[in-house]
Structure formats: structure tokens, C-alpha cells
PDB file of C-alpha atoms in Angstrom:
ATOM      1  CA  MET A  17     155.001  77.794 119.934  1.00 34.00           C
ATOM      2  CA  PHE A  18     152.754  80.589 119.616  1.00 32.00           C
ATOM      3  CA  LYS A  19     149.154  79.906 120.025  1.00 32.00           C
ATOM      4  CA  SER A  20     146.240  82.449 119.531  1.00 31.00           C
ATOM      5  CA  ARG A  21     142.644  82.150 120.491  1.00 33.00           C
ATOM      6  CA  LEU A  22     139.749  84.311 118.694  1.00 35.00           C
ATOM      7  CA  VAL A  23     137.943  85.977 121.350  1.00 38.00           C
ATOM      8  CA  PHE A  24     134.982  87.861 120.294  1.00 44.00           C
ATOM      9  CA  CYS A  25     134.267  90.736 122.673  1.00 50.00           C
ATOM     10  CA  GLY A  26     130.813  91.943 123.022  1.00 55.00           C
ATOM     11  CA  ARG A  27     127.466  91.810 125.029  1.00 56.00           C
ATOM     12  CA  VAL A  28     124.705  90.839 122.801  1.00 60.00           C
ATOM     13  CA  SER A  29     121.368  91.455 123.140  1.00 60.00           C
ATOM     14  CA  MET A  30     118.361  88.801 122.496  1.00 59.00           C
ATOM     15  CA  GLN A  31     117.094  88.287 119.353  1.00 64.00           C
ATOM     16  CA  ARG A  32     114.219  90.654 118.006  1.00 68.00           C
ATOM     17  CA  PHE A  33     112.526  91.222 114.932  1.00 66.00           C
ATOM     18  CA  LEU A  34     111.396  94.228 113.048  1.00 66.00           C
ATOM     19  CA  VAL A  35     108.009  93.593 111.743  1.00 64.00           C
ATOM     20  CA  PHE A  36     106.380  96.096 108.932  1.00 60.00           C
ATOM     21  CA  PRO A  37     103.847  96.033 106.255  1.00 58.00           C
ATOM     22  CA  VAL A  38     105.445  96.108 102.610  1.00 58.00           C
ATOM     23  CA  LEU A  39     103.352  96.698  99.542  1.00 56.00           C
ATOM     24  CA  THR A  40     103.635  94.283  96.810  1.00 56.00           C
ATOM     25  CA  VAL A  41     101.657  93.753  93.319  1.00 55.00           C
ATOM     26  CA  THR A  42     100.400  90.439  92.695  1.00 58.00           C
ATOM     27  CA  HIS A  43      98.653  89.061  89.530  1.00 54.00           C
ATOM     28  CA  SER A  44      95.168  87.291  89.524  1.00 57.00           C
ATOM     29  CA  ARG A  45      93.914  84.625  87.433  1.00 59.00           C
ATOM     30  CA  GLN A  46      92.739  87.177  84.721  1.00 65.00           C
ATOM     31  CA  ASN A  47      96.168  88.864  84.608  1.00 66.00           C
ATOM     32  CA  ASN A  48      95.042  92.100  86.521  1.00 69.00           C
ATOM     33  CA  GLN A  49      97.248  93.617  88.999  1.00 69.00           C
ATOM     34  CA  TYR A  50      96.106  94.629  92.341  1.00 65.00           C
ATOM     35  CA  PRO A  51      98.160  95.652  95.573  1.00 68.00           C
ATOM     36  CA  VAL A  52      98.772  93.117  98.349  1.00 65.00           C
ATOM     37  CA  ILE A  53     100.243  94.304 102.010  1.00 65.00           C
ATOM     38  CA  VAL A  54     102.399  91.589 103.241  1.00 66.00           C
ATOM     39  CA  ARG A  55     104.008  91.554 106.676  1.00 71.00           C
ATOM     40  CA  MET A  56     107.813  91.218 106.458  1.00 75.00           C
ATOM     41  CA  LYS A  57     109.904  90.112 109.539  1.00 79.00           C
ATOM     42  CA  ILE A  58     113.679  90.878 109.965  1.00 84.00           C
ATOM     43  CA  PRO A  59     115.558  89.453 112.753  1.00 86.00           C
ATOM     44  CA  PHE A  60     118.214  91.794 114.307  1.00 88.00           C
ATOM     45  CA  TYR A  61     120.580  91.886 117.409  1.00 89.00           C
ATOM     46  CA  THR A  62     122.125  94.813 119.236  1.00 88.00           C
ATOM     47  CA  ILE A  63     125.849  94.305 120.312  1.00 88.00           C
ATOM     48  CA  ASP A  64     127.697  96.698 122.504  1.00 86.00           C
ATOM     49  CA  ALA A  65     131.374  95.709 121.037  1.00 87.00           C
ATOM     50  CA  PHE A  66     134.436  95.802 123.337  1.00 85.00           C
ATOM     51  CA  THR A  67     132.543  95.159 126.596  1.00 82.00           C
ATOM     52  CA  SER A  68     130.647  92.922 128.696  1.00 77.00           C
ATOM     53  CA  GLU A  69     128.805  95.654 130.575  1.00 79.00           C
ATOM     54  CA  PRO A  70     125.383  97.098 129.686  1.00 77.00           C
ATOM     55  CA  PHE A  71     125.369 100.514 128.367  1.00 79.00           C
ATOM     56  CA  SER A  72     128.942 100.765 127.454  1.00 82.00           C
ATOM     57  CA  GLY A  73     131.565  99.685 124.512  1.00 85.00           C
ATOM     58  CA  ASN A  74     130.454 100.846 120.799  1.00 90.00           C
ATOM     59  CA  PRO A  75     126.741  99.689 119.997  1.00 91.00           C
ATOM     60  CA  ALA A  76     125.890  98.354 116.869  1.00 93.00           C
ATOM     61  CA  ALA A  77     122.790  96.541 115.214  1.00 93.00           C
ATOM     62  CA  VAL A  78     123.143  93.504 113.137  1.00 93.00           C
ATOM     63  CA  CYS A  79     120.582  92.061 110.775  1.00 92.00           C
ATOM     64  CA  PRO A  80     121.251  88.721 109.273  1.00 91.00           C
ATOM     65  CA  LEU A  81     118.979  88.507 106.223  1.00 90.00           C
ATOM     66  CA  GLU A  82     117.993  85.328 104.510  1.00 85.00           C
ATOM     67  CA  ASP A  83     117.153  87.553 101.310  1.00 85.00           C
ATOM     68  CA  ASP A  84     118.855  90.733 100.609  1.00 89.00           C
ATOM     69  CA  LEU A  85     116.906  93.794 100.769  1.00 89.00           C
ATOM     70  CA  SER A  86     116.756  97.025  98.522  1.00 90.00           C
ATOM     71  CA  ASP A  87     119.402  99.712  99.492  1.00 94.00           C
ATOM     72  CA  ASP A  88     116.460 102.194 100.572  1.00 91.00           C
ATOM     73  CA  LEU A  89     115.128  99.740 103.084  1.00 90.00           C
ATOM     74  CA  LYS A  90     118.275  99.002 104.395  1.00 93.00           C
ATOM     75  CA  GLN A  91     118.766 102.766 104.899  1.00 94.00           C
ATOM     76  CA  SER A  92     115.099 103.076 106.577  1.00 90.00           C
ATOM     77  CA  ILE A  93     116.024 100.276 108.951  1.00 91.00           C
ATOM     78  CA  ALA A  94     119.173 101.914 110.206  1.00 94.00           C
ATOM     79  CA  THR A  95     117.564 105.085 110.233  1.00 93.00           C
ATOM     80  CA  GLU A  96     114.889 103.720 112.753  1.00 89.00           C
ATOM     81  CA  MET A  97     117.632 101.749 114.755  1.00 90.00           C
ATOM     82  CA  ASN A  98     119.348 105.222 115.241  1.00 93.00           C
ATOM     83  CA  ILE A  99     122.548 103.263 116.315  1.00 93.00           C
ATOM     84  CA  SER A 100     125.886 104.693 115.032  1.00 94.00           C
ATOM     85  CA  GLU A 101     126.077 101.550 112.657  1.00 96.00           C
ATOM     86  CA  THR A 102     123.843  98.828 111.311  1.00 96.00           C
ATOM     87  CA  CYS A 103     125.380  95.882 109.836  1.00 96.00           C
ATOM     88  CA  TYR A 104     123.544  93.752 106.978  1.00 96.00           C
ATOM     89  CA  ILE A 105     124.829  90.033 106.878  1.00 94.00           C
ATOM     90  CA  THR A 106     124.077  88.220 103.693  1.00 92.00           C
ATOM     91  CA  LYS A 107     124.987  84.901 103.076  1.00 87.00           C
ATOM     92  CA  GLU A 108     125.644  83.177  99.531  1.00 84.00           C
ATOM     93  CA  GLN A 109     122.790  81.174  97.603  1.00 83.00           C
ATOM     94  CA  ASN A 110     122.224  77.737  98.855  1.00 83.00           C
ATOM     95  CA  GLU A 111     124.275  78.296 101.819  1.00 82.00           C
ATOM     96  CA  SER A 112     123.295  78.807 105.754  1.00 78.00           C
ATOM     97  CA  PHE A 113     124.275  80.900 108.335  1.00 78.00           C
ATOM     98  CA  GLN A 114     125.643  78.094 110.382  1.00 77.00           C
ATOM     99  CA  SER A 115     127.441  76.445 107.675  1.00 74.00           C
ATOM    100  CA  GLY A 116     128.370  78.893 105.304  1.00 77.00           C
ATOM    101  CA  GLN A 117     131.822  80.129 104.761  1.00 80.00           C
ATOM    102  CA  CYS A 118     131.413  83.523 102.782  1.00 84.00           C
ATOM    103  CA  PHE A 119     129.238  86.655 104.181  1.00 89.00           C
ATOM    104  CA  GLY A 120     128.648  89.712 102.643  1.00 92.00           C
ATOM    105  CA  LEU A 121     128.632  92.870 104.985  1.00 96.00           C
ATOM    106  CA  ARG A 122     127.353  96.168 104.578  1.00 97.00           C
ATOM    107  CA  TRP A 123     127.139  99.104 106.939  1.00 97.00           C
ATOM    108  CA  PHE A 124     124.572 101.876 107.344  1.00 98.00           C
ATOM    109  CA  THR A 125     124.468 104.767 109.771  1.00 97.00           C
ATOM    110  CA  PRO A 126     121.141 106.512 110.114  1.00 97.00           C
ATOM    111  CA  THR A 127     122.076 108.928 107.720  1.00 97.00           C
ATOM    112  CA  ASN A 128     123.982 106.815 104.832  1.00 97.00           C
ATOM    113  CA  GLU A 129     126.124 103.704 103.779  1.00 97.00           C
ATOM    114  CA  VAL A 130     129.784 103.994 104.858  1.00 97.00           C
ATOM    115  CA  PRO A 131     132.426 101.667 103.138  1.00 97.00           C
ATOM    116  CA  LEU A 132     133.728  99.847 106.290  1.00 96.00           C
ATOM    117  CA  CYS A 133     133.077  99.805 110.037  1.00 95.00           C
ATOM    118  CA  GLY A 134     135.215  97.849 112.444  1.00 93.00           C
ATOM    119  CA  HIS A 135     133.022  97.421 115.656  1.00 93.00           C
ATOM    120  CA  ALA A 136     129.868  96.903 113.509  1.00 95.00           C
ATOM    121  CA  THR A 137     132.035  94.174 111.606  1.00 94.00           C
ATOM    122  CA  LEU A 138     133.215  92.523 114.972  1.00 92.00           C
ATOM    123  CA  ALA A 139     129.512  92.814 116.226  1.00 91.00           C
ATOM    124  CA  ALA A 140     128.445  90.874 113.058  1.00 91.00           C
ATOM    125  CA  ALA A 141     131.039  88.262 113.864  1.00 89.00           C
ATOM    126  CA  THR A 142     130.089  87.923 117.390  1.00 87.00           C
ATOM    127  CA  VAL A 143     126.437  87.349 116.280  1.00 86.00           C
ATOM    128  CA  LEU A 144     127.608  84.531 113.820  1.00 86.00           C
ATOM    129  CA  PHE A 145     129.711  82.815 116.068  1.00 83.00           C
ATOM    130  CA  ARG A 146     128.331  83.295 119.304  1.00 74.00           C
ATOM    131  CA  VAL A 147     124.463  83.066 118.698  1.00 66.00           C
ATOM    132  CA  GLY A 148     124.621  80.182 116.056  1.00 61.00           C
ATOM    133  CA  LEU A 149     122.273  81.615 113.809  1.00 50.00           C
ATOM    134  CA  GLY A 150     121.853  78.717 111.582  1.00 45.00           C
ATOM    135  CA  SER A 151     119.546  77.136 114.156  1.00 44.00           C
ATOM    136  CA  LYS A 152     117.387  80.346 114.772  1.00 46.00           C
ATOM    137  CA  ILE A 153     116.617  81.609 111.283  1.00 37.00           C
TER     138      ILE A 153
END
């Protein structure tokens, strides 16, 4: 009988956060609009795929998103990360990262979005399975 075991290879960094100001528009009681700056906090991990040693393997950043971001903001974050790929994980509404079974993945390089990235996909799976995001987000 053939048995297989799913093994995720990769060195996981500790969870860190991107925190930056975002300008939004709010309505007052008199129905006037005024700008408000709020702070957005996005968790991210850096994963060295295909290795257990630091400073080796294929690096990827992984950002699990409770709420989706605009494409421009995703591109800006990937540019700031300056890693070969940044992978964004989204979940279905009314699901959690811990119990969900279907996730959306998108991959961005520092310069553009790409249709697929193997090592960043494995990095995203590593974050979902090894770190247990349901209790941390």
C-alpha cells in the first residue's frame, strides 16, 4: 500500500506587521466630507522555501488578508518588500484561515503581478498549515 505524507519545506520567520497610514473620507453629521487618516495593520511572514537553513532557499513574503486590498496597494507592498514574490492569501467571506477550505492566492513581484509562482504558493501553504493563522489573525 502506497502512503504519502505532505511535507512543507521552508523556514518561517516570526510574524511581523506592516503598519502605515491610509487616507479615507468620512461623513460628518452635517453630511460634509472630511479626510481622516487611519492606520492599517497587515500581518506578513517571510518564508525561505525549499530549505531549513537561514539565508538560503527561495524567499517569498506571505500576507494573509482578512479584507482584500486594492491592486495598487498590493503592488506597493510587494515593491516595499523587495523579495522575488509576495503572495497574498484571501479567504471566503464568513470563513476563517483556520477552518476555511478555499483560499485565493495572488502573486506580485516588486514590479508587476504574475499569473503563478510555485515557491510562493508553497510558502503560503506553509504559513496556513504550520503557523495556524486562525488563532493569530
